[in-house]
Coordinates of C-alpha atoms in Angstrom, one line a residue:
M83 CA 113.9 113.3 123.1
A84 CA 111.4 115.0 125.4
G85 CA 108.8 112.9 127.3
I86 CA 109.0 109.3 128.2
D87 CA 111.6 106.8 127.1
I88 CA 109.2 104.0 126.6
T89 CA 111.9 101.3 126.0
T90 CA 112.6 101.2 129.7
D91 CA 109.2 99.7 130.3
R92 CA 109.6 97.1 127.5
R93 CA 112.9 95.6 128.6
R94 CA 111.5 92.5 130.4
F95 CA 109.5 91.7 127.3
L96 CA 112.1 92.0 124.6
F97 CA 112.9 88.3 124.6
T98 CA 109.3 87.6 123.7
S99 CA 109.4 90.1 120.9
G100 CA 109.0 93.4 122.8
A101 CA 105.3 92.9 123.7
A102 CA 103.2 96.0 123.9
V103 CA 104.2 98.3 126.7
A104 CA 100.6 99.4 127.1
A105 CA 99.8 95.8 128.2
T106 CA 101.5 96.5 131.5
G107 CA 98.7 98.9 132.4
A108 CA 101.1 101.6 133.4
A109 CA 100.0 105.2 133.1
F110 CA 102.2 107.8 131.4
A111 CA 102.2 111.6 131.2
L112 CA 103.4 112.7 127.8
P113 CA 104.0 116.5 127.7
H114 CA 104.2 117.4 124.0
M115 CA 107.5 119.0 123.1
S116 CA 106.3 121.2 120.3
R117 CA 104.4 124.3 119.2
G118 CA 102.9 124.7 115.8
T119 CA 101.4 127.1 113.3
T120 CA 98.2 126.7 111.3
D121 CA 98.3 126.2 107.5
A122 CA 95.3 125.9 105.3
G123 CA 93.7 122.5 106.0
A124 CA 96.1 121.8 109.0
V125 CA 96.1 122.2 112.7
P126 CA 98.8 123.4 115.0
A127 CA 100.6 121.0 117.4
Q128 CA 99.3 121.5 120.9
R129 CA 100.3 120.2 124.3
G130 CA 99.0 116.6 124.3
G131 CA 97.8 117.1 120.7
P132 CA 94.3 118.0 119.5
G133 CA 91.6 115.4 120.1
P134 CA 89.6 114.0 117.3
S135 CA 86.6 116.3 117.9
S136 CA 88.7 119.5 117.9
A137 CA 91.0 118.8 115.0
R138 CA 90.0 120.2 111.6
P139 CA 90.2 117.7 108.7
L140 CA 92.8 118.0 106.0
S141 CA 91.4 119.8 103.0
G142 CA 94.2 118.9 100.6
R143 CA 94.3 116.0 98.1
A144 CA 93.9 112.5 99.4
A145 CA 96.1 109.6 98.2
P146 CA 94.6 108.6 94.9
Y147 CA 94.5 104.9 95.5
A148 CA 94.9 103.3 98.9
T149 CA 93.7 105.4 101.8
T150 CA 95.9 106.6 104.5
T151 CA 95.2 107.7 108.1
L152 CA 94.5 111.2 106.7
E153 CA 91.2 109.7 105.5
T154 CA 90.3 107.0 108.0
T155 CA 91.8 105.1 110.9
A156 CA 91.1 101.8 112.8
R157 CA 89.3 102.4 116.1
L158 CA 87.9 100.2 118.8
S159 CA 84.2 100.1 119.1
G160 CA 82.2 99.1 122.2
R161 CA 83.3 99.7 125.7
A162 CA 83.9 96.4 127.4
G163 CA 85.1 92.8 126.8
Y164 CA 86.6 91.9 123.5
R165 CA 86.1 95.0 121.3
R166 CA 85.7 95.0 117.6
I167 CA 87.5 97.2 115.1
A168 CA 85.6 99.9 113.2
P169 CA 86.6 102.6 110.8
G170 CA 87.1 106.0 112.5
P171 CA 87.8 109.5 111.2
G172 CA 91.1 110.3 109.8
W173 CA 93.8 112.2 111.7
P174 CA 94.6 115.8 110.7
L175 CA 97.8 117.2 109.3
V176 CA 99.7 119.0 112.0
V177 CA 102.3 121.7 111.1
R178 CA 105.4 121.4 113.3
D179 CA 107.3 124.8 113.1
E180 CA 109.7 124.5 116.0
L181 CA 112.7 124.5 113.6
A182 CA 111.5 126.9 110.9
T183 CA 108.7 129.4 110.3
A184 CA 105.8 128.3 108.2
R185 CA 105.5 130.9 105.5
A186 CA 102.3 131.7 103.6
A187 CA 101.6 130.3 100.2
R188 CA 104.4 127.7 100.4
R189 CA 102.0 125.1 99.1
D190 CA 101.8 126.9 95.8
R191 CA 105.6 127.2 95.4
R192 CA 106.9 123.8 96.6
T193 CA 108.4 121.1 94.4
A194 CA 108.7 117.5 95.4
L195 CA 112.2 116.1 96.1
A196 CA 111.5 112.5 97.4
C197 CA 108.8 110.2 98.4
F198 CA 109.2 106.8 100.2
V199 CA 107.8 104.5 102.8
Q200 CA 109.3 103.4 106.2
L201 CA 108.3 100.0 107.6
T202 CA 109.7 99.0 111.0
D203 CA 109.6 96.3 113.7
L204 CA 107.7 93.7 111.6
H205 CA 109.0 91.0 113.9
V206 CA 108.3 88.1 111.5
A207 CA 108.3 85.3 114.0
D208 CA 108.5 81.5 114.2
V209 CA 106.0 81.3 117.1
Q210 CA 106.7 77.6 117.7
S211 CA 110.5 78.1 118.3
P212 CA 111.8 76.4 121.4
L213 CA 114.0 79.4 122.1
R214 CA 110.9 81.6 122.7
T215 CA 110.2 82.2 126.4
E216 CA 106.4 82.8 126.5
F217 CA 106.5 81.6 130.1
L218 CA 107.4 85.1 131.1
R219 CA 103.7 85.8 130.8
A220 CA 103.3 84.5 134.2
G221 CA 104.9 87.7 135.4
S222 CA 103.0 90.1 133.2
P223 CA 100.1 89.2 130.8
G224 CA 101.4 91.7 128.2
S225 CA 104.7 89.8 127.6
W226 CA 103.1 87.5 125.1
R227 CA 100.9 88.4 122.1
G228 CA 97.8 86.6 121.1
Q229 CA 98.1 87.9 117.5
E230 CA 101.6 87.0 116.7
A231 CA 100.8 83.6 115.1
L232 CA 99.3 85.7 112.3
N233 CA 102.2 88.0 111.8
V234 CA 103.1 86.7 108.2
A235 CA 99.5 87.4 107.0
G236 CA 99.7 90.8 108.7
A237 CA 103.0 91.7 107.0
V238 CA 101.8 90.6 103.6
S239 CA 98.7 92.9 104.0
L240 CA 101.1 95.8 104.7
V241 CA 103.0 95.0 101.5
E242 CA 99.7 95.0 99.6
Q243 CA 98.9 98.5 101.1
V244 CA 102.2 99.9 100.0
N245 CA 101.7 98.5 96.5
A246 CA 98.4 100.3 96.3
L247 CA 99.5 103.7 97.6
G248 CA 99.8 105.5 94.3
G249 CA 100.9 109.1 94.7
G250 CA 101.8 110.7 98.1
P251 CA 99.0 112.8 99.5
H252 CA 101.1 116.1 99.5
T253 CA 103.2 115.7 96.3
G254 CA 101.4 113.2 94.1
R255 CA 104.8 111.6 93.6
P256 CA 104.6 107.8 94.0
P257 CA 106.9 106.2 96.6
A258 CA 110.3 105.4 95.1
F259 CA 111.4 102.8 97.7
V260 CA 110.7 101.2 101.1
M261 CA 113.1 101.2 104.0
S262 CA 112.6 98.6 106.7
T263 CA 114.3 100.0 109.8
G264 CA 115.1 96.8 111.7
D265 CA 113.6 94.0 113.9
N266 CA 112.6 92.6 110.5
I267 CA 112.6 89.2 112.2
D268 CA 112.0 88.2 115.8
N269 CA 114.4 85.5 117.0
H270 CA 117.4 85.6 114.7
S271 CA 116.7 82.4 113.0
M272 CA 117.3 81.4 109.4
V273 CA 113.6 80.3 108.8
E274 CA 112.3 83.7 110.0
L275 CA 114.9 85.5 107.7
E276 CA 113.6 83.4 104.7
W277 CA 110.0 84.4 105.6
F278 CA 110.8 88.1 105.9
L279 CA 112.7 88.2 102.6
T280 CA 109.8 86.4 100.8
V281 CA 107.2 88.8 102.3
M282 CA 109.2 91.7 100.9
S283 CA 110.3 90.2 97.6
G284 CA 107.3 88.0 96.8
G285 CA 106.5 84.3 97.0
R286 CA 104.9 81.5 99.0
I287 CA 105.4 81.2 102.7
T288 CA 104.3 78.4 105.0
P289 CA 104.6 80.0 108.5
N290 CA 105.1 76.7 110.3
T291 CA 108.1 74.8 111.7
G292 CA 108.5 71.5 113.4
D293 CA 105.6 69.1 112.6
P294 CA 104.6 70.0 109.0
A295 CA 101.0 69.1 109.7
A296 CA 100.3 70.5 113.1
Y297 CA 100.9 73.5 115.4
E298 CA 103.2 72.8 118.4
G299 CA 103.2 76.0 120.4
V300 CA 101.7 77.4 123.5
Q301 CA 98.2 78.1 122.1
N302 CA 97.1 74.4 122.3
S303 CA 99.2 73.5 125.3
G304 CA 96.3 73.2 127.7
L305 CA 97.9 75.8 130.0
P306 CA 95.4 78.6 130.9
L307 CA 98.3 81.0 130.9
Y308 CA 97.8 81.4 127.1
W309 CA 94.8 82.1 124.8
H310 CA 93.5 78.9 123.3
P311 CA 91.5 80.1 120.3
D312 CA 90.5 76.6 119.0
D313 CA 89.0 75.0 122.2
S314 CA 86.8 75.9 125.1
L315 CA 89.5 76.0 127.8
R316 CA 88.7 78.8 130.2
D317 CA 92.1 80.4 129.9
Q318 CA 93.0 83.8 131.3
D319 CA 92.3 85.5 128.0
K320 CA 88.8 84.0 127.5
W321 CA 88.0 85.2 131.0
R322 CA 88.6 88.8 129.8
G323 CA 86.5 88.3 126.7
M324 CA 88.8 86.9 124.0
P325 CA 86.8 84.8 121.5
R326 CA 86.9 81.1 120.6
I327 CA 87.8 80.8 116.9
P328 CA 87.7 77.2 115.7
G329 CA 90.3 76.5 113.0
F330 CA 92.5 79.4 114.1
L331 CA 95.7 77.4 114.5
D332 CA 95.3 75.4 111.3
A333 CA 94.7 78.6 109.4
A334 CA 97.7 80.3 111.0
I335 CA 100.1 77.7 109.6
R336 CA 98.6 77.5 106.1
P337 CA 100.7 78.9 103.2
V338 CA 100.4 82.6 102.4
T339 CA 101.5 84.2 99.2
S340 CA 103.1 87.6 99.2
P341 CA 103.0 89.7 96.0
G342 CA 106.2 91.3 97.1
L343 CA 106.9 95.0 97.0
R344 CA 106.6 96.5 93.5
I345 CA 109.2 99.1 94.3
P346 CA 112.8 98.7 95.5
W347 CA 113.4 98.2 99.2
Y348 CA 116.2 98.5 101.6
S349 CA 117.0 96.9 104.9
T350 CA 118.5 98.2 108.2
P351 CA 119.4 95.8 111.0
G352 CA 117.8 95.8 114.5
N353 CA 118.7 94.0 117.7
H354 CA 116.2 91.1 116.9
D355 CA 117.9 90.7 113.5
D356 CA 121.3 90.3 115.1
L357 CA 120.6 88.6 118.4
P358 CA 118.4 85.7 119.6
G359 CA 115.4 87.3 121.3
G360 CA 116.9 90.7 120.6
C361 CA 119.1 90.5 123.6
L362 CA 120.9 87.1 124.0
T363 CA 124.4 85.8 123.2
P364 CA 124.6 85.1 119.5
Q365 CA 126.0 81.8 118.3
D366 CA 126.0 80.3 121.8
P367 CA 126.4 76.6 121.3
Q368 CA 123.8 75.6 124.0
L369 CA 121.2 78.0 122.7
A370 CA 122.0 77.0 119.0
E371 CA 121.4 73.4 119.9
Y372 CA 118.2 74.2 121.9
I373 CA 116.5 76.2 119.1
T374 CA 116.7 73.4 116.6
G375 CA 116.0 70.6 119.1
A376 CA 113.0 68.6 120.2
R377 CA 112.3 70.0 123.6
K378 CA 110.5 73.3 124.5
L379 CA 109.6 74.8 127.9
F380 CA 106.0 76.1 128.1
S381 CA 106.1 77.0 131.8
V382 CA 108.6 77.4 134.6
P383 CA 108.3 78.2 138.4
D384 CA 107.5 81.8 139.3
S385 CA 111.0 82.2 140.8
D386 CA 112.6 81.5 137.4
V387 CA 110.2 83.9 135.7
A388 CA 111.2 86.6 138.2
A389 CA 114.9 85.8 137.8
F390 CA 114.9 86.1 134.0
A391 CA 112.7 89.2 134.0
K392 CA 115.2 90.8 136.3
V393 CA 118.2 90.3 133.9
L394 CA 116.1 91.4 131.0
E395 CA 115.4 94.7 132.8
T396 CA 119.2 95.4 133.1
G397 CA 120.5 93.5 130.1
D398 CA 123.6 92.6 132.2
D399 CA 123.8 88.9 131.3
P400 CA 126.1 89.0 128.2
K401 CA 126.6 85.2 128.3
S402 CA 122.9 84.4 128.7
A403 CA 123.8 82.4 131.9
V404 CA 120.4 82.9 133.6
L405 CA 118.4 81.6 130.7
K406 CA 120.7 78.6 130.2
D407 CA 120.5 77.8 133.8
I408 CA 116.7 77.9 133.6
L409 CA 116.7 75.6 130.6
R410 CA 119.0 73.2 132.5
R411 CA 117.1 73.1 135.8
N412 CA 113.7 72.7 134.1
A413 CA 114.7 70.1 131.5
A414 CA 112.3 67.6 133.0
R415 CA 109.4 70.0 132.5
A416 CA 110.1 70.5 128.8
R417 CA 107.6 69.1 126.3
T418 CA 108.5 67.1 123.2
V419 CA 108.2 69.0 119.9
T420 CA 109.5 68.3 116.4
A421 CA 113.1 69.2 115.8
D422 CA 113.7 71.5 112.9
A423 CA 117.2 72.4 111.5
R424 CA 115.7 75.4 109.6
R425 CA 115.5 77.2 112.9
R426 CA 119.3 77.5 113.2
L427 CA 120.6 80.9 114.4
A428 CA 121.8 83.2 111.6
T429 CA 125.3 84.6 111.7
P430 CA 125.9 88.2 110.4
H431 CA 127.4 86.6 107.3
D432 CA 124.2 84.5 106.8
Y433 CA 122.1 87.6 107.2
L434 CA 124.0 89.5 104.5
R435 CA 124.3 86.6 102.2
A436 CA 120.6 86.0 102.3
H437 CA 119.9 89.6 101.4
L438 CA 122.3 89.2 98.4
N439 CA 120.6 86.0 97.2
P440 CA 119.1 86.7 93.7
A441 CA 116.1 84.6 94.7
F442 CA 115.1 87.5 97.1
A443 CA 116.0 90.4 94.7
G444 CA 112.3 91.3 94.2
A445 CA 112.0 94.8 92.8
G446 CA 115.6 95.4 93.8
P447 CA 118.2 96.5 94.4
V448 CA 120.1 93.2 94.7
G449 CA 121.3 93.1 98.3
H450 CA 118.7 95.7 99.4
G451 CA 121.5 98.1 100.3
Y452 CA 124.2 95.5 101.0
T453 CA 126.9 94.4 98.5
E454 CA 129.5 91.7 98.3
N455 CA 131.9 94.1 99.9
H456 CA 129.9 94.1 103.1
L457 CA 130.7 90.4 103.6
D458 CA 134.3 91.5 104.3
G459 CA 134.1 92.3 107.9
E460 CA 130.3 91.7 108.0
R461 CA 129.5 95.4 108.0
M462 CA 125.8 96.4 107.9
Y463 CA 125.9 100.1 107.1
Y464 CA 125.8 101.9 103.8
S465 CA 124.7 104.9 101.9
F466 CA 122.4 105.0 98.8
P467 CA 120.9 107.5 96.4
I468 CA 117.3 108.4 97.1
A469 CA 116.6 110.9 94.4
D470 CA 118.4 113.8 92.6
G471 CA 120.0 115.8 95.4
V472 CA 118.8 113.4 98.2
V473 CA 121.0 110.8 99.9
G474 CA 120.1 108.0 102.4
I475 CA 122.5 106.7 105.0
S476 CA 121.6 103.4 106.8
I477 CA 123.6 102.8 110.1
D478 CA 123.9 99.6 112.2
T479 CA 123.2 100.5 115.8
T480 CA 123.2 96.9 117.3
Y481 CA 125.3 95.4 120.1
R482 CA 126.7 92.2 118.5
S483 CA 127.5 90.6 121.8
G484 CA 124.0 90.6 123.2
H485 CA 122.0 93.6 124.4
Y486 CA 118.7 95.2 123.3
E487 CA 120.1 98.8 123.5
G488 CA 122.0 100.4 120.6
S489 CA 125.2 102.3 119.9
L490 CA 127.7 103.1 117.2
G491 CA 131.4 102.0 117.3
T492 CA 134.1 104.5 116.7
E493 CA 134.9 103.0 113.2
Q494 CA 131.3 103.4 112.1
L495 CA 130.9 106.8 113.6
R496 CA 134.0 108.0 111.7
W497 CA 132.5 106.4 108.5
L498 CA 129.3 108.3 109.1
E499 CA 131.2 111.6 109.6
R500 CA 133.1 111.0 106.4
T501 CA 130.0 110.2 104.4
L502 CA 128.2 113.3 105.7
A503 CA 131.2 115.4 104.9
A504 CA 131.4 114.0 101.3
H505 CA 128.0 115.4 100.6
S506 CA 128.5 118.8 102.3
S507 CA 130.3 121.7 100.9
R508 CA 130.3 123.4 104.3
H509 CA 129.9 121.9 107.8
H510 CA 131.4 122.4 111.3
D511 CA 133.9 120.3 113.2
A512 CA 133.5 119.2 116.7
D513 CA 134.8 122.5 118.0
G514 CA 132.4 124.6 115.9
R515 CA 134.9 125.7 113.2
V516 CA 133.7 125.8 109.6
V517 CA 135.0 123.1 107.4
R518 CA 134.8 123.6 103.6
N519 CA 134.6 120.9 100.9
P520 CA 134.4 122.4 97.4
G521 CA 133.5 118.9 96.0
G522 CA 130.5 118.4 98.3
D523 CA 127.2 118.2 96.4
D524 CA 125.1 119.5 99.3
A525 CA 122.6 116.7 99.0
H526 CA 119.8 116.6 101.5
I527 CA 120.5 113.7 103.9
L528 CA 118.2 111.3 105.5
V529 CA 119.7 108.9 108.1
F530 CA 118.1 105.6 108.9
S531 CA 118.6 103.3 111.9
H532 CA 116.8 100.8 114.1
H533 CA 117.4 102.3 117.5
H534 CA 116.2 105.8 118.4
S535 CA 118.4 108.2 120.2
P536 CA 117.2 107.5 123.8
S537 CA 117.8 103.8 123.4
M538 CA 121.5 104.2 122.4
T539 CA 124.1 103.9 125.2
R540 CA 127.8 103.7 125.7
R541 CA 128.1 100.2 127.3
P542 CA 131.1 98.1 126.0
D543 CA 130.4 95.5 123.3
A544 CA 132.0 92.2 124.2
A545 CA 132.0 91.3 120.5
R546 CA 134.0 94.4 119.6
T547 CA 136.2 95.1 122.6
D548 CA 138.7 97.1 120.7
E549 CA 136.6 100.1 120.1
T550 CA 134.6 102.7 122.1
R551 CA 130.8 102.8 121.7
H552 CA 128.9 106.0 121.2
D553 CA 125.4 106.9 122.3
G554 CA 122.4 108.7 120.9
A555 CA 123.5 112.1 122.2
E556 CA 126.8 111.8 120.3
V557 CA 125.0 110.9 117.1
I558 CA 122.7 113.9 117.5
A559 CA 125.8 116.1 118.1
L560 CA 127.4 114.8 115.0
L561 CA 124.3 115.3 112.8
N562 CA 123.9 118.8 114.1
R563 CA 127.2 119.7 112.6
F564 CA 125.9 119.2 109.0
P565 CA 123.3 121.7 107.8
N566 CA 122.0 119.4 105.1
V567 CA 120.8 116.7 107.4
V568 CA 117.0 116.7 107.2
A569 CA 116.0 113.8 109.5
W570 CA 117.0 110.7 111.4
I571 CA 114.3 108.0 110.9
N572 CA 114.1 105.0 113.2
G573 CA 112.0 102.5 115.1
H574 CA 112.7 100.1 118.1
S575 CA 110.4 101.9 120.6
H576 CA 107.1 100.6 119.1
V577 CA 105.9 104.1 119.5
N578 CA 105.1 107.1 117.2
R579 CA 107.2 110.0 118.3
I580 CA 108.6 113.0 116.4
T581 CA 111.3 115.1 118.1
P582 CA 113.0 118.3 116.9
H583 CA 116.7 118.5 117.5
A584 CA 117.3 122.2 117.5
H585 CA 120.6 124.0 117.2
A586 CA 121.5 127.6 117.9
T587 CA 122.2 127.9 114.2
P588 CA 118.8 127.1 112.8
A589 CA 120.1 125.5 109.6
R590 CA 121.9 122.9 111.7
S591 CA 118.7 121.6 113.2
F592 CA 117.0 118.3 112.1
W593 CA 114.0 116.1 113.0
E594 CA 114.0 112.6 114.5
V595 CA 111.1 110.5 113.3
N596 CA 110.4 107.5 115.4
T597 CA 107.7 105.1 114.1
A598 CA 105.6 102.4 115.8
S599 CA 105.9 98.7 115.1
H600 CA 103.7 96.7 112.8
I601 CA 103.2 93.8 115.3
D602 CA 101.7 95.8 118.3
Y603 CA 99.0 98.5 118.4
P604 CA 98.7 100.7 116.4
Q605 CA 100.3 98.6 113.6
H606 CA 101.6 101.6 111.6
A607 CA 104.1 102.4 108.8
R608 CA 104.9 105.9 107.5
L609 CA 104.8 107.5 104.1
L610 CA 107.3 110.4 103.9
E611 CA 107.5 113.2 101.3
L612 CA 110.3 115.7 101.2
V613 CA 109.6 119.0 99.4
D614 CA 111.5 122.3 98.8
N615 CA 109.2 125.3 99.6
H616 CA 111.5 127.7 97.7
D617 CA 111.3 130.2 100.6
G618 CA 114.4 129.0 102.4
T619 CA 112.7 126.1 104.0
L620 CA 112.1 122.4 103.4
S621 CA 109.0 120.4 104.5
L622 CA 109.1 116.7 105.4
F623 CA 105.5 115.3 105.4
T624 CA 104.9 112.2 107.4
T625 CA 101.7 110.3 106.9
L626 CA 100.9 107.1 108.8
I627 CA 99.5 104.1 106.9
E628 CA 97.8 100.9 108.0
S629 CA 97.7 97.5 106.3
A630 CA 95.3 96.7 103.5
A631 CA 93.2 94.4 105.8
P632 CA 89.5 95.3 106.1
Y633 CA 88.5 96.8 109.5
R634 CA 85.5 94.4 109.7
T635 CA 86.5 90.9 110.9
D636 CA 84.5 87.7 110.7
F637 CA 85.6 84.9 112.9
D638 CA 84.5 82.4 110.2
D639 CA 86.7 84.1 107.6
L640 CA 90.1 82.4 108.0
S641 CA 91.4 83.3 104.6
A642 CA 94.7 85.3 104.4
V643 CA 92.7 88.5 104.3
G644 CA 90.6 87.5 107.2
L645 CA 93.6 86.6 109.2
A646 CA 95.2 90.0 108.5
S647 CA 92.1 91.7 109.8
L648 CA 92.1 89.5 112.9
Y649 CA 95.8 90.3 113.4
R650 CA 95.0 94.0 113.8
E651 CA 92.0 93.4 116.0
L652 CA 93.8 91.1 118.4
A653 CA 96.6 93.6 118.7
Y654 CA 94.1 96.3 119.7
N655 CA 92.8 93.9 122.3
A656 CA 96.1 93.2 124.0
P657 CA 95.8 92.9 127.8
G658 CA 95.3 96.3 129.5
L659 CA 95.4 98.2 126.2
A660 CA 91.7 98.7 125.6
A661 CA 91.3 99.9 129.2
R662 CA 93.4 102.9 128.2
M663 CA 90.9 103.6 125.4
P664 CA 87.6 103.4 127.3
A665 CA 85.4 105.3 124.8
P666 CA 84.9 104.2 121.2
G667 CA 87.3 106.2 119.0
D668 CA 89.9 106.8 121.7
V669 CA 93.6 106.8 120.8
H670 CA 96.2 105.4 123.1
E671 CA 98.7 108.3 122.8
V672 CA 101.5 106.6 124.6
M673 CA 102.0 104.2 121.6
A674 CA 100.1 105.9 118.7
G675 CA 101.5 109.3 119.7
T676 CA 99.8 112.7 119.9
A677 CA 98.5 114.4 116.8
G678 CA 101.9 116.0 116.4
D679 CA 103.6 112.6 116.2
R680 CA 101.4 111.2 113.5
N681 CA 100.4 113.1 110.3
T682 CA 102.7 116.1 110.1
E683 CA 104.4 118.7 108.1
L684 CA 107.9 119.1 109.6
L685 CA 109.5 122.4 108.6
L686 CA 113.2 122.9 108.4
R687 CA 115.5 125.8 107.5
R688 CA 117.2 124.9 104.2
A689 CA 121.0 124.7 104.4

């Protein structure tokens, strides 16, 4: 992927849910990797992307029910202090023609093949969990989020938006399914898993653990390190303008009801789904006891903050020894909280079995991609039919032993190759020789994973020592061998970025679509529509969507809808983020992406 690998700057924050990289205040240069051509009602991709004033609006059909970011987007108003959200102009459609020529009149010829929605990095979180390490905020203000106590209300609002979408803006075809590409939960606990599955499938959620009648987390701790919305403590966030909102914490732990998705949904695992904090040793007895117990650290000495941040930067602490040592040495500083057995860490078997539970079937399918066969060996990868002539493949890129980066083991890589080959009448082997399979159906293939290619490495996995691990470059090389691969769709980075993976043989090229999280700015999901242009090319349209929450917030409105609006506004006011958007209507392109990473038409030579 051209440009910046943003995951590098997030490493020290992964244990506290991968807090917004923009909060570090770092400056980035993002050379855009693409060129583009103009279609009616669209703008070409340019270096850095066209700004809001220079982009021509889309002239095509709008989504018939819920709006998308083609029509309007959330923008910061004001210039200083705590800045309110206001509706801004929509973002234009950008034609990306790096992999195929945009031919005239294709709009009149095209037929729809598939339409679906990608959600990613919801990070449904138990914010009162003893195993969270909010104390890392002493080293960087951006390593803890003021909005995350409202994440269930925010996730429910996103489900409501998906339910209201109607037809896709470019095909009119309603979405057939939703794929959630990992980090569905935050801290690998059973209670978070229950909340996530209920958000997606429908039901009542009480986003509270420990004391059933009170919040017991950092936001009423009396420590100025954290934003205290309910009281007048002059904490570090109020000094920078964050508001006082009486009743915030009581509202945050009140029951929320999700309607559940009205269309089938599928699940792909991320590192936070498989590992405590997304990077710690799974099923470690000491950590397992601590997360369900009655003691929690709210602060530690600066030397411990620095020591833990250092190992998070490298990920080279496979036994979580540094954190366990911090917990031991600071035991006397820990505060008493209410123990809760529901917080126990989930095993891979637990994760699969919960998805297979009929109580969480929702609109289906039962298992959401997983079957009883996956329990044998606890495999978390599968293929599934998307539409006639279109196939999806979900892969598991996590390190089971404890690391935030991703990879594929040899067994899964070989399975992926066999699955691709089964749907290809003609492909190439690793040496470039043509391989023919008369039984292949030549389905268009969409690959889903949590990790994006730059975040996949070859480090050994202590949980699977008997097999070699394979990185993102190897996955790209494999996908380039199959002409019917259209796109690799993923998350993890909390950034919108779309990358062409070109090949000398144009039909062997494909797109990588990386989508931002729904916990950090800009809180996006994607609507994707695949069409056949009947001129030797395909187009994959990507349209960003926001939650159904109103842009306008009222601090007195602490209903579920009001909390969802506040969830967005607080995310846009993360430490250091607003400073990167000094003028009303500015876009933080490091995270939201350039115009060519948002609403796009991605052209591809048809195999």
